Short mmCIF file of C-alpha atoms (C1' of nucleotides) in Angstrom, two decimals:
data_model
loop_
_atom_site.label_atom_id
_atom_site.label_comp_id
_atom_site.label_asym_id
_atom_site.label_seq_id
_atom_site.Cartn_x
_atom_site.Cartn_y
_atom_site.Cartn_z
CA UNK A 237 -57.29 -143.39 7.07
CA UNK A 238 -58.26 -145.14 10.58
CA UNK A 239 -58.05 -143.37 13.96
CA UNK A 240 -54.88 -143.54 14.81
CA UNK A 241 -53.92 -142.53 11.64
CA UNK A 242 -55.46 -139.28 11.40
CA UNK A 243 -54.23 -138.65 14.74
CA UNK A 244 -50.37 -139.53 13.52
CA UNK A 245 -50.87 -136.73 10.53
CA UNK A 246 -52.82 -134.45 12.97
CA UNK A 247 -50.03 -133.43 15.23
CA UNK A 248 -47.45 -134.34 12.90
CA UNK A 249 -48.27 -131.30 9.84
CA UNK A 250 -49.12 -128.42 12.17
CA UNK A 251 -49.38 -125.65 10.41
CA UNK A 252 -46.55 -123.72 9.18
CA UNK A 253 -48.16 -120.57 10.58
CA UNK A 254 -48.91 -122.17 14.33
CA UNK A 255 -45.68 -122.51 14.14
CA UNK A 256 -45.35 -119.00 13.51
CA UNK A 257 -47.57 -118.60 16.04
CA UNK A 258 -46.84 -120.55 18.96
CA UNK A 259 -42.80 -119.39 18.30
CA UNK A 260 -43.21 -116.07 18.10
CA UNK A 261 -46.11 -116.29 21.38
CA UNK A 262 -42.88 -117.77 23.29
CA UNK A 263 -40.15 -115.20 22.73
CA UNK A 264 -43.30 -112.74 23.40
CA UNK A 265 -43.69 -113.65 27.03
CA UNK A 266 -39.89 -114.65 27.52
CA UNK A 267 -38.81 -110.78 26.31
CA UNK A 268 -36.56 -111.89 23.01
CA UNK A 269 -38.08 -109.52 21.63
CA UNK A 270 -36.75 -104.67 22.02
CA UNK A 271 -40.23 -103.07 22.62
CA UNK A 272 -41.18 -101.17 20.12
CA UNK A 273 -39.34 -102.92 17.51
CA UNK A 274 -41.07 -104.15 13.60
CA UNK A 275 -41.23 -107.64 13.32
CA UNK A 276 -40.65 -107.75 9.21
CA UNK A 277 -42.42 -110.52 7.76
CA UNK A 278 -39.24 -111.71 4.94
CA UNK A 279 -36.75 -111.02 8.25
CA UNK A 280 -38.84 -114.06 10.33
CA UNK A 281 -39.44 -115.95 7.69
CA UNK A 282 -35.57 -116.30 7.21
CA UNK A 283 -35.07 -117.95 10.46
CA UNK A 284 -38.26 -118.90 10.43
CA UNK A 285 -37.08 -120.89 6.92
CA UNK A 286 -40.38 -120.40 5.59
CA UNK A 287 -41.75 -117.77 2.97
CA UNK A 288 -43.50 -115.04 3.67
CA UNK A 289 -46.86 -116.29 3.60
CA UNK A 290 -47.32 -118.14 7.63
CA UNK A 291 -45.13 -115.64 8.94
CA UNK A 292 -47.98 -112.76 7.65
CA UNK A 293 -50.42 -115.05 8.61
CA UNK A 294 -49.31 -115.21 12.35
CA UNK A 295 -48.27 -111.51 12.40
CA UNK A 296 -52.20 -111.17 11.85
CA UNK A 297 -53.21 -113.77 13.94
CA UNK A 298 -51.42 -111.95 16.65
CA UNK A 299 -52.26 -108.29 15.41
CA UNK A 300 -55.86 -109.19 15.57
CA UNK A 301 -55.45 -110.53 18.98
CA UNK A 302 -54.07 -107.59 20.73
CA UNK A 303 -50.83 -108.90 21.49
CA UNK A 304 -48.96 -107.35 18.87
CA UNK A 305 -49.80 -104.10 17.77
CA UNK A 306 -50.06 -102.39 14.21
CA UNK A 307 -47.92 -99.95 12.86
CA UNK A 308 -48.00 -97.75 9.85
CA UNK A 309 -48.01 -99.06 6.99
CA UNK A 310 -50.19 -102.20 8.88
CA UNK A 311 -46.45 -103.16 10.72
CA UNK A 312 -46.74 -105.61 13.17
CA UNK A 313 -45.11 -103.33 16.54
CA UNK A 314 -44.25 -105.59 19.72
CA UNK A 315 -45.88 -103.61 21.68
CA UNK A 316 -44.63 -101.08 24.77
CA UNK A 317 -46.15 -102.31 28.36
CA UNK A 318 -45.40 -98.21 30.08
CA UNK A 319 -47.32 -97.97 33.30
CA UNK A 320 -50.35 -96.40 32.00
CA UNK A 321 -51.26 -99.15 29.66
CA UNK A 322 -50.38 -101.89 32.42
CA UNK A 323 -52.68 -100.14 34.71
CA UNK A 324 -55.27 -100.65 32.45
CA UNK A 325 -54.34 -104.13 31.67
CA UNK A 326 -54.45 -104.72 35.37
CA UNK A 327 -57.89 -103.23 35.85
CA UNK A 328 -59.40 -105.81 33.82
CA UNK A 329 -57.25 -109.12 35.35
CA UNK A 330 -58.62 -107.64 38.96
CA UNK A 331 -61.77 -108.05 36.91
CA UNK A 332 -62.00 -111.22 35.13
CA UNK A 333 -59.66 -112.91 37.30
CA UNK A 334 -61.69 -111.85 40.89
CA UNK A 335 -64.92 -113.40 39.06
CA UNK A 336 -63.04 -116.43 38.17
CA UNK A 337 -62.12 -116.42 41.02
CA UNK A 338 -65.29 -116.64 42.88
CA UNK A 339 -66.94 -118.52 40.25
CA UNK A 340 -64.28 -121.33 41.03
CA UNK A 341 -65.54 -121.35 44.51
CA UNK A 342 -68.48 -121.82 44.37
CA UNK A 343 -67.23 -124.97 41.87
CA UNK A 344 -64.64 -126.55 43.36
CA UNK A 345 -64.50 -130.06 42.98
CA UNK A 346 -62.25 -132.75 45.10
CA UNK A 347 -59.91 -133.54 42.03
CA UNK A 348 -59.57 -130.12 41.66
CA UNK A 349 -58.61 -128.78 45.18
CA UNK A 350 -55.74 -131.90 45.83
CA UNK A 351 -54.44 -131.01 42.07
CA UNK A 352 -54.31 -126.96 43.13
CA UNK A 353 -52.51 -128.24 46.50
CA UNK A 354 -50.37 -129.89 44.30
CA UNK A 355 -48.76 -127.39 42.32
CA UNK A 356 -49.32 -124.85 45.37
CA UNK A 357 -46.63 -127.34 47.22
CA UNK A 358 -44.42 -126.88 44.36
CA UNK A 359 -44.56 -123.86 44.06
CA UNK A 360 -43.57 -123.20 47.73
CA UNK A 361 -40.80 -125.93 47.72
CA UNK A 362 -39.42 -123.84 44.24
CA UNK A 363 -38.93 -120.53 45.93
CA UNK A 364 -37.89 -122.62 48.53
CA UNK A 365 -34.80 -124.08 46.43
CA UNK A 366 -34.54 -120.39 44.68
CA UNK A 367 -35.88 -122.69 41.09
CA UNK A 368 -37.12 -118.66 40.25
CA UNK A 369 -36.80 -120.02 36.26
CA UNK A 370 -39.46 -122.40 36.71
CA UNK A 371 -40.81 -121.44 39.26
CA UNK A 372 -43.04 -118.49 36.68
CA UNK A 373 -44.34 -122.04 34.50
CA UNK A 374 -46.12 -124.07 37.70
CA UNK A 375 -47.16 -119.42 38.73
CA UNK A 376 -49.26 -120.43 35.97
CA UNK A 377 -50.58 -123.37 35.47
CA UNK A 378 -51.53 -122.97 39.70
CA UNK A 379 -53.59 -119.49 38.73
CA UNK A 380 -55.03 -120.50 35.15
CA UNK A 381 -56.30 -124.09 37.15
CA UNK A 382 -57.88 -122.10 38.78
CA UNK A 383 -59.94 -120.51 36.65
CA UNK A 384 -60.43 -123.27 34.92
CA UNK A 385 -62.46 -124.08 37.98
CA UNK A 386 -65.09 -122.11 36.82
CA UNK A 387 -66.09 -124.11 34.52
CA UNK A 388 -66.62 -120.18 32.11
CA UNK A 389 -64.08 -121.13 29.16
CA UNK A 390 -64.73 -117.30 27.76
CA UNK A 391 -63.67 -115.78 30.90
CA UNK A 392 -60.26 -118.31 31.11
CA UNK A 393 -60.00 -117.50 27.50
CA UNK A 394 -59.93 -113.60 27.55
CA UNK A 395 -57.65 -114.03 30.75
CA UNK A 396 -55.19 -115.61 28.64
CA UNK A 397 -55.38 -113.03 26.34
CA UNK A 398 -54.92 -110.09 29.26
CA UNK A 399 -51.49 -112.27 30.83
CA UNK A 400 -50.36 -112.67 26.76
CA UNK A 401 -50.47 -108.36 26.51
CA UNK A 402 -48.60 -108.24 29.54
CA UNK A 403 -46.10 -109.44 27.49
CA UNK A 404 -42.51 -110.24 29.05
CA UNK A 405 -43.13 -107.30 32.42
CA UNK A 406 -45.11 -110.27 33.18
CA UNK A 407 -41.66 -112.23 34.34
CA UNK A 408 -40.44 -108.74 36.07
CA UNK A 409 -42.09 -110.05 39.38
CA UNK A 410 -39.31 -112.91 39.48
CA UNK A 411 -36.38 -113.13 41.51
CA UNK A 412 -36.47 -110.42 43.88
CA UNK A 413 -40.54 -109.48 44.23
CA UNK A 414 -41.15 -113.00 45.10
CA UNK A 415 -38.62 -114.01 47.57
CA UNK A 416 -39.80 -110.55 49.33
CA UNK A 417 -42.61 -111.73 50.34
CA UNK A 418 -43.28 -113.47 54.02
CA UNK A 419 -45.85 -112.85 55.31
CA UNK A 420 -48.82 -112.42 52.51
CA UNK A 421 -49.57 -115.68 50.79
CA UNK A 422 -52.21 -115.28 48.98
CA UNK A 423 -52.10 -118.22 47.13
CA UNK A 424 -52.37 -119.62 50.37
CA UNK A 425 -55.02 -117.89 51.19
CA UNK A 426 -57.54 -118.31 48.23
CA UNK A 427 -57.25 -121.53 47.35
CA UNK A 428 -58.66 -122.09 51.29
CA UNK A 429 -60.83 -119.35 50.71
CA UNK A 430 -61.89 -121.79 47.96
CA UNK A 431 -62.02 -124.58 49.28
CA UNK A 432 -64.50 -123.07 51.82
CA UNK A 433 -66.78 -122.41 49.15
CA UNK A 434 -65.96 -117.88 50.79
CA UNK A 435 -66.53 -116.72 46.89
CA UNK A 436 -65.90 -113.08 48.08
CA UNK A 437 -63.04 -113.55 49.93
CA UNK A 438 -61.21 -115.71 46.47
CA UNK A 439 -62.03 -113.17 44.73
CA UNK A 440 -60.40 -110.63 46.89
CA UNK A 441 -57.10 -112.57 47.22
CA UNK A 442 -56.70 -113.11 44.28
CA UNK A 443 -57.27 -108.87 43.76
CA UNK A 444 -55.32 -108.61 46.60
CA UNK A 445 -52.55 -110.94 44.61
CA UNK A 446 -53.26 -109.15 41.12
CA UNK A 447 -52.48 -105.52 42.76
CA UNK A 448 -49.70 -106.53 44.48
CA UNK A 449 -47.67 -107.39 41.72
CA UNK A 450 -48.81 -104.79 40.20
CA UNK A 451 -47.69 -102.25 42.53
CA UNK A 452 -44.28 -104.13 42.82
CA UNK A 453 -44.15 -103.72 38.81
CA UNK A 454 -45.14 -99.96 38.69
CA UNK A 455 -42.73 -99.06 40.77
CA UNK A 456 -40.39 -100.50 38.96
CA UNK A 457 -40.90 -97.80 36.06
CA UNK A 458 -38.46 -94.89 35.98
CA UNK A 459 -40.52 -91.22 34.77
CA UNK A 460 -41.29 -92.42 31.39
CA UNK A 461 -43.30 -95.55 32.79
CA UNK A 462 -41.02 -97.44 31.05
CA UNK A 463 -40.65 -100.78 33.29
CA UNK A 464 -37.25 -102.30 33.58
CA UNK A 465 -36.15 -105.73 34.89
CA UNK A 466 -35.41 -105.63 38.42
CA UNK A 467 -32.71 -108.18 38.35
CA UNK B 69 -45.87 -85.88 -2.22
CA UNK B 70 -47.09 -83.38 -0.33
CA UNK B 71 -50.50 -84.18 3.17
CA UNK B 72 -52.86 -83.94 1.22
CA UNK B 73 -51.72 -86.64 -1.60
CA UNK B 74 -50.49 -88.46 1.51
CA UNK B 75 -54.30 -88.41 2.93
CA UNK B 76 -56.25 -89.22 -0.10
CA UNK B 77 -54.03 -92.20 -0.71
CA UNK B 78 -54.13 -93.41 2.58
CA UNK B 79 -58.03 -93.16 2.43
CA UNK B 80 -59.23 -94.66 -0.46
CA UNK B 81 -56.02 -97.42 -0.52
CA UNK B 82 -57.30 -98.89 2.32
CA UNK B 83 -55.95 -102.36 2.16
CA UNK B 84 -58.90 -105.05 0.63
CA UNK B 85 -58.34 -107.41 3.09
CA UNK B 86 -59.56 -104.41 5.39
CA UNK B 87 -62.84 -104.09 3.32
CA UNK B 88 -63.21 -108.19 3.71
CA UNK B 89 -62.91 -108.34 7.34
CA UNK B 90 -65.64 -104.92 7.77
CA UNK B 91 -67.90 -105.91 5.58
CA UNK B 92 -67.80 -110.45 7.25
CA UNK B 93 -67.93 -108.87 10.99
CA UNK B 94 -70.82 -106.41 9.68
CA UNK B 95 -72.30 -109.82 8.13
CA UNK B 96 -71.95 -110.84 10.66
CA UNK B 97 -73.90 -108.91 13.33
CA UNK B 98 -76.51 -108.84 10.90
CA UNK B 99 -77.23 -112.09 10.98
CA UNK B 100 -76.93 -113.29 7.17
CA UNK B 101 -74.78 -116.00 7.51
CA UNK B 102 -76.20 -119.20 8.94
CA UNK B 103 -75.04 -120.11 12.75
CA UNK B 104 -73.02 -123.55 12.06
CA UNK B 105 -71.66 -122.88 8.37
CA UNK B 106 -68.28 -122.77 6.71
CA UNK B 107 -66.85 -119.64 5.35
CA UNK B 108 -65.43 -121.20 1.42
CA UNK B 109 -62.11 -119.05 1.07
CA UNK B 110 -62.63 -119.39 -2.67
CA UNK B 111 -66.40 -119.12 -2.63
CA UNK B 112 -65.85 -115.41 -0.73
CA UNK B 113 -63.50 -114.51 -2.91
CA UNK B 114 -65.42 -114.97 -5.97
CA UNK B 115 -68.17 -112.43 -3.97
CA UNK B 116 -65.74 -109.43 -3.14
CA UNK B 117 -64.44 -110.08 -6.37
CA UNK B 118 -60.43 -110.59 -4.63
CA UNK B 119 -58.45 -113.78 -5.36
CA UNK B 120 -58.54 -115.26 -1.84
CA UNK B 121 -55.45 -113.92 -0.12
CA UNK B 122 -57.39 -110.96 1.31
CA UNK B 123 -60.33 -113.34 2.04
CA UNK B 124 -57.98 -115.59 4.13
CA UNK B 125 -56.38 -113.53 6.07
CA UNK B 126 -59.37 -111.15 6.85
CA UNK B 127 -60.74 -114.77 8.00
CA UNK B 128 -58.01 -115.45 10.19
CA UNK B 129 -58.28 -112.15 11.74
CA UNK B 130 -61.91 -113.04 12.82
CA UNK B 131 -61.29 -116.85 13.89
CA UNK B 132 -58.40 -115.29 16.32
CA UNK B 133 -60.80 -112.37 17.82
CA UNK B 134 -63.20 -115.71 18.62
CA UNK B 135 -65.62 -113.60 16.21
CA UNK B 136 -65.14 -116.98 14.11
CA UNK B 137 -65.30 -120.20 15.25
CA UNK B 138 -62.38 -122.69 13.84
CA UNK B 139 -63.79 -125.81 11.94
CA UNK B 140 -62.14 -128.96 11.59
CA UNK B 141 -59.18 -128.01 8.75
CA UNK B 142 -59.04 -124.57 9.92
CA UNK B 143 -61.98 -123.76 7.99
CA UNK B 144 -63.85 -120.88 10.25
CA UNK B 145 -67.52 -121.51 11.07
CA UNK B 146 -69.91 -118.69 11.64
CA UNK B 147 -70.06 -119.16 15.66
CA UNK B 148 -73.69 -120.68 16.39
CA UNK B 149 -75.07 -118.89 19.54
CA UNK B 150 -76.24 -121.25 21.77
CA UNK B 151 -78.11 -120.64 24.91
CA UNK B 152 -75.36 -122.21 26.76
CA UNK B 153 -72.71 -119.87 25.44
CA UNK B 154 -74.76 -117.06 25.66
CA UNK B 155 -74.98 -117.07 29.28
CA UNK B 156 -71.51 -116.95 30.09
CA UNK B 157 -71.05 -114.36 27.05
CA UNK B 158 -73.45 -112.14 30.25
CA UNK B 159 -71.07 -112.82 32.54
CA UNK B 160 -68.39 -111.42 31.46
CA UNK B 161 -70.37 -108.32 30.10
CA UNK B 162 -72.28 -108.02 32.81
CA UNK B 163 -68.06 -107.80 34.97
CA UNK B 164 -66.36 -106.01 31.96
CA UNK B 165 -69.55 -103.75 31.55
CA UNK B 166 -70.72 -103.26 34.53
CA UNK B 167 -66.36 -101.83 35.82
CA UNK B 168 -66.58 -99.02 32.91
CA UNK B 169 -69.87 -97.67 34.12
CA UNK B 170 -68.53 -98.12 37.73
CA UNK B 171 -65.36 -95.76 35.92
CA UNK B 172 -67.51 -94.07 33.92
CA UNK B 173 -69.69 -91.97 36.96
CA UNK B 174 -65.93 -90.98 38.31
CA UNK B 175 -64.57 -88.94 35.55
CA UNK B 176 -67.74 -87.91 33.67
CA UNK B 177 -67.39 -84.52 32.67
CA UNK B 178 -69.97 -82.22 30.99
CA UNK B 179 -69.01 -82.11 26.93
CA UNK B 180 -69.56 -86.32 27.92
CA UNK B 181 -73.16 -86.29 29.52
CA UNK B 182 -74.65 -83.83 27.02
CA UNK B 183 -73.86 -86.18 24.27
CA UNK B 184 -74.77 -89.14 26.25
CA UNK B 185 -78.28 -87.57 26.99
CA UNK B 186 -78.89 -86.47 23.52
CA UNK B 187 -78.46 -90.67 22.80
CA UNK B 188 -80.84 -90.70 24.72
CA UNK B 189 -83.68 -88.54 23.66
CA UNK B 190 -82.21 -89.93 20.45
CA UNK B 191 -82.71 -93.57 21.19
CA UNK B 192 -86.55 -92.38 23.16
CA UNK B 193 -87.32 -90.40 19.53
CA UNK B 194 -86.93 -93.55 17.61
CA UNK B 195 -88.79 -96.18 20.01
CA UNK B 196 -92.12 -93.17 19.97
CA UNK B 197 -92.15 -93.56 16.73
CA UNK B 198 -90.80 -97.56 16.04
CA UNK B 199 -88.59 -96.55 13.70
CA UNK B 200 -86.66 -99.80 15.41
CA UNK B 201 -84.69 -100.85 12.42
CA UNK B 202 -82.36 -97.54 13.43
CA UNK B 203 -82.50 -97.88 17.04
CA UNK B 204 -80.01 -100.53 17.43
CA UNK B 205 -77.71 -98.36 16.09
CA UNK B 206 -78.17 -95.90 18.25
CA UNK B 207 -78.49 -97.47 21.00
CA UNK B 208 -75.03 -98.83 20.37
CA UNK B 209 -73.65 -95.67 20.66
CA UNK B 210 -74.94 -95.31 24.30
CA UNK B 211 -73.55 -97.56 25.04
CA UNK B 212 -69.98 -96.72 23.99
CA UNK B 213 -69.88 -93.67 25.35
CA UNK B 214 -70.56 -94.38 28.67
CA UNK B 215 -67.46 -97.19 28.34
CA UNK B 216 -65.37 -94.72 26.55
CA UNK B 217 -66.22 -92.88 29.40
CA UNK B 218 -64.10 -94.61 31.50
CA UNK B 219 -61.06 -92.85 29.84
CA UNK B 220 -59.61 -97.10 30.16
CA UNK B 221 -59.41 -98.36 26.11
CA UNK B 222 -58.02 -101.67 26.78
CA UNK B 223 -61.98 -102.35 28.64
CA UNK B 224 -63.59 -100.53 25.91
CA UNK B 225 -62.19 -103.02 22.81
CA UNK B 226 -62.89 -106.26 25.38
CA UNK B 227 -66.01 -105.12 25.28
CA UNK B 228 -66.25 -104.29 21.61
CA UNK B 229 -65.09 -108.20 20.94
CA UNK B 230 -67.64 -109.84 23.29
CA UNK B 231 -71.03 -107.18 21.34
CA UNK B 232 -69.43 -108.90 18.37
CA UNK B 233 -69.53 -112.75 19.57
CA UNK B 234 -72.88 -112.49 20.85
CA UNK B 235 -72.96 -112.47 16.94
CA UNK B 236 -76.79 -112.17 15.53
CA UNK B 237 -78.32 -112.58 18.95
CA UNK B 238 -77.85 -108.89 19.79
CA UNK B 239 -80.37 -107.61 17.24
CA UNK B 240 -83.03 -110.67 18.62
CA UNK B 241 -84.09 -107.58 21.20
CA UNK B 242 -85.69 -105.68 19.21
CA UNK B 243 -88.72 -105.53 18.18
CA UNK B 244 -90.97 -107.39 20.31
CA UNK B 245 -88.27 -106.73 23.32
CA UNK B 246 -88.20 -102.51 23.54
CA UNK B 247 -91.48 -102.35 22.97
CA UNK B 248 -92.55 -104.07 25.88
CA UNK B 249 -90.69 -102.30 28.03
CA UNK B 250 -93.29 -99.87 30.48
CA UNK B 251 -91.59 -98.90 33.79
CA UNK B 252 -87.50 -99.68 33.79
CA UNK B 253 -85.25 -98.00 32.40
CA UNK B 254 -82.04 -98.88 32.78
CA UNK B 255 -80.50 -96.66 30.32
CA UNK B 256 -81.91 -93.03 31.96
CA UNK B 257 -81.23 -94.53 35.96
CA UNK B 258 -77.82 -96.04 34.46
CA UNK B 259 -76.65 -92.14 33.18
CA UNK B 260 -78.62 -90.33 36.19
CA UNK B 261 -76.08 -92.60 38.35
CA UNK B 262 -73.07 -91.31 36.28
CA UNK B 263 -74.34 -87.62 36.90
CA UNK B 264 -74.04 -88.49 40.69
CA UNK B 265 -71.14 -90.02 40.03
CA UNK B 266 -72.54 -92.54 42.21
CA UNK B 267 -70.39 -95.40 40.25
CA UNK B 268 -72.25 -98.31 42.56
CA UNK B 269 -75.02 -97.39 41.00
CA UNK B 270 -74.16 -97.15 37.90
CA UNK B 271 -72.64 -101.18 37.83
CA UNK B 272 -75.96 -102.11 39.98
CA UNK B 273 -77.98 -100.14 36.16
CA UNK B 274 -76.05 -101.43 33.56
CA UNK B 275 -75.39 -105.16 35.13
CA UNK B 276 -78.98 -104.79 35.50
CA UNK B 277 -79.96 -103.81 31.70
CA UNK B 278 -77.97 -106.34 30.12
CA UNK B 279 -79.09 -109.25 32.79
CA UNK B 280 -82.52 -108.21 31.11
CA UNK B 281 -82.14 -108.69 27.66
CA UNK B 282 -80.21 -112.38 28.98
CA UNK B 283 -83.26 -113.71 30.88
CA UNK B 284 -85.09 -112.25 27.37
CA UNK B 285 -82.89 -114.39 24.87
CA UNK B 286 -82.72 -117.24 27.05
CA UNK B 287 -86.31 -117.12 26.71
CA UNK B 288 -86.31 -116.87 23.61
CA UNK B 289 -83.77 -120.30 22.64
CA UNK B 290 -85.60 -123.65 22.08
CA UNK B 291 -84.69 -127.37 23.84
CA UNK B 292 -81.81 -127.66 22.42
CA UNK B 293 -80.79 -124.15 23.26
CA UNK B 294 -80.57 -122.34 19.98
CA UNK B 295 -82.18 -119.18 19.89
CA UNK B 296 -84.19 -117.80 17.42
CA UNK B 297 -85.38 -114.16 16.04
CA UNK B 298 -88.68 -112.86 17.66
CA UNK B 299 -90.71 -111.84 15.05
"C1'" DT C 270 -77.57 -155.64 0.61
"C1'" DG C 271 -73.03 -153.57 2.99
"C1'" DT C 272 -67.98 -153.09 2.42
"C1'" DT C 273 -63.68 -151.60 0.07
"C1'" DG C 274 -61.42 -149.78 -3.04
"C1'" DT C 275 -60.32 -145.66 -6.24
"C1'" DT C 276 -62.09 -141.45 -8.28
"C1'" DA C 277 -62.45 -136.41 -8.43
"C1'" DT C 278 -64.04 -132.75 -6.27
"C1'" DT C 279 -63.49 -129.41 -2.72
"C1'" DT C 280 -60.83 -126.28 0.13
"C1'" DG C 281 -56.69 -125.12 3.17
"C1'" DT C 282 -51.69 -123.99 2.68
"C1'" DT C 283 -47.91 -122.48 0.97
"C1'" DA C 284 -43.56 -120.26 -2.28
"C1'" DT C 285 -43.57 -117.17 -5.37
"C1'" DA C 286 -43.81 -112.85 -7.69
"C1'" DA C 287 -45.53 -108.55 -9.55
"C1'" DC C 288 -46.91 -104.79 -7.23
"C1'" DA C 289 -47.45 -100.04 -4.67
"C1'" DA C 290 -45.96 -97.62 -1.09
"C1'" DA C 291 -42.93 -94.71 1.86
"C1'" DC C 292 -38.18 -94.32 3.41
"C1'" DA C 293 -33.33 -93.95 3.77
"C1'" DA C 294 -29.73 -92.14 1.05
"C1'" DC C 295 -28.11 -89.07 -2.82
"C1'" DA C 296 -27.93 -85.16 -6.35
"C1'" DT C 297 -29.73 -80.95 -7.57
"C1'" DA C 298 -30.59 -76.75 -7.59
"C1'" DC C 299 -31.47 -72.42 -6.18
"C1'" DG D 126 -26.82 -74.74 3.37
"C1'" DT D 127 -31.73 -75.30 2.78
"C1'" DA D 128 -35.00 -76.80 0.01
"C1'" DT D 129 -35.72 -80.19 -3.23
"C1'" DG D 130 -35.87 -83.73 -6.63
"C1'" DT D 131 -34.51 -88.73 -7.89
"C1'" DT D 132 -33.42 -93.17 -6.91
"C1'" DG D 133 -32.25 -98.46 -5.05
"C1'" DT D 134 -33.98 -100.87 -1.18
"C1'" DT D 135 -36.91 -102.06 1.69
"C1'" DT D 136 -41.34 -103.91 2.97
"C1'" DG D 137 -46.10 -105.42 3.90
"C1'" DT D 138 -50.41 -107.14 -0.34
"C1'" DT D 139 -52.27 -109.29 -3.66
"C1'" DA D 140 -52.40 -112.49 -7.96
"C1'" DT D 141 -51.37 -117.46 -8.93
"C1'" DA D 142 -50.60 -121.79 -8.77
"C1'" DA D 143 -48.94 -125.67 -7.10
"C1'" DC D 144 -49.35 -129.17 -3.44
"C1'" DA D 145 -51.81 -131.56 0.52
"C1'" DA D 146 -55.64 -133.73 2.93
"C1'" DA D 147 -60.06 -134.53 3.42
"C1'" DT D 148 -64.15 -135.78 1.09
"C1'" DA D 149 -68.24 -137.23 -1.39
"C1'" DA D 150 -69.57 -140.17 -6.13
"C1'" DC D 151 -69.44 -144.24 -7.99
"C1'" DA D 152 -67.73 -148.74 -8.42
"C1'" DA D 153 -66.02 -153.72 -7.82
"C1'" DC D 154 -66.68 -157.27 -5.11
"C1'" DA D 155 -67.78 -160.76 -1.17
#
DNA sequence: TGTTGTTATTTGTTATAACAAACAACATAC
DNA sequence: GTATGTTGTTTGTTATAACAAATAACAACA
């Protein structure tokens, strides 16, 4: 078997548990599962059209990654991120993403800066055109573009995990929030700081960005600490 | 079935995959697997006396936690932590453990401080009596005692993962290293800073502790970046 | 000698069935 | 009426077999 065939078969023969893993992750992020509800093996197997084996595999991985919670009887629960948990997640995010931004400022190269600039412009365009559904995606690429610039793979990986654990809550920042931001564009300031090689300022900007969004989300919480979509 | 029986059955009926997961984790930490080697399902199933199903479950969880690496054909590989990877791990450890120490200084209570003091004394005693095999265990309890004091569960959990990912390398700090430390006792200084409520100093001490051990381990690396036991 | 094709073995993946604990609904006894 | 026991259902766990891809060993051929 030659190299071409190898690549072909590698693409078309993605394991079923991998597919299930990805689909579950996306559904989580999109908020298609009710927080606190249990994910049932046979039920998911039906919707995926597979046996329970790959589903069980995907769920156990998700639980191991703390993306899902472990309920009684080793069942997998959709995490319900309350105000308290979100606050803790934000603390760790500030710490890790702050460090990543600081490192990025030290290691920035021309090509990387240009790519980030393009993403920033794209974000601006989407806000201007009110394309808020796709804004989040570009926003995510911008953030992780910065983190990847740190050159520390483990750091990026752990930040990805944190974003996943914030769950659908992260998507709540649109649409109201983004539009309400007039003066402070932390993203632009972050990029400027990185370009200037100013690690401390880059860290401060990303932390400001995270904390601002965090305060907004926490403001959405009711007395139980449950966070509801603003729209 | 009454409550007593429930608890009994809950204890004696730990899932097989959980057992395998724990045993594999401990073996990893103890360095009983050769770095870079593949963990084979049927082989491990034989040694555990089970079918491959629970073993597969345990391995997939370990890979999801990044404690094991994912090799070709979705096989699970024993990670071989080289100098480069260790350096990155240390960066993230400094960031997270530094923050945890800082928070601990703000939230310390009398009972917790007393417990930490006892652990510190125990560590001193073990060094004095050259009981270096059990030293590491107390050392670990001291560190995580501090982190737990932060009150941020997510932070503690992520630090645990980092320690696991450092793998057997962490155990290399004994015996030579600990005995070579004369003047600087970062652990005592850390505890003093926490007692004084001085978060910045607590963070500085834990970072110094991590970086000192890191420098020692990096000094053990050969030209390939492979780290070998000093003893 | 070096390359190629074939076969046997290894090894992860998936479906399936048997199983056991937990849960819910319902009936029975006091 | 409340408590208790029974039964059926749900649901995660485990063993097993069939499967497919990769690898290794080896034979055949140029």
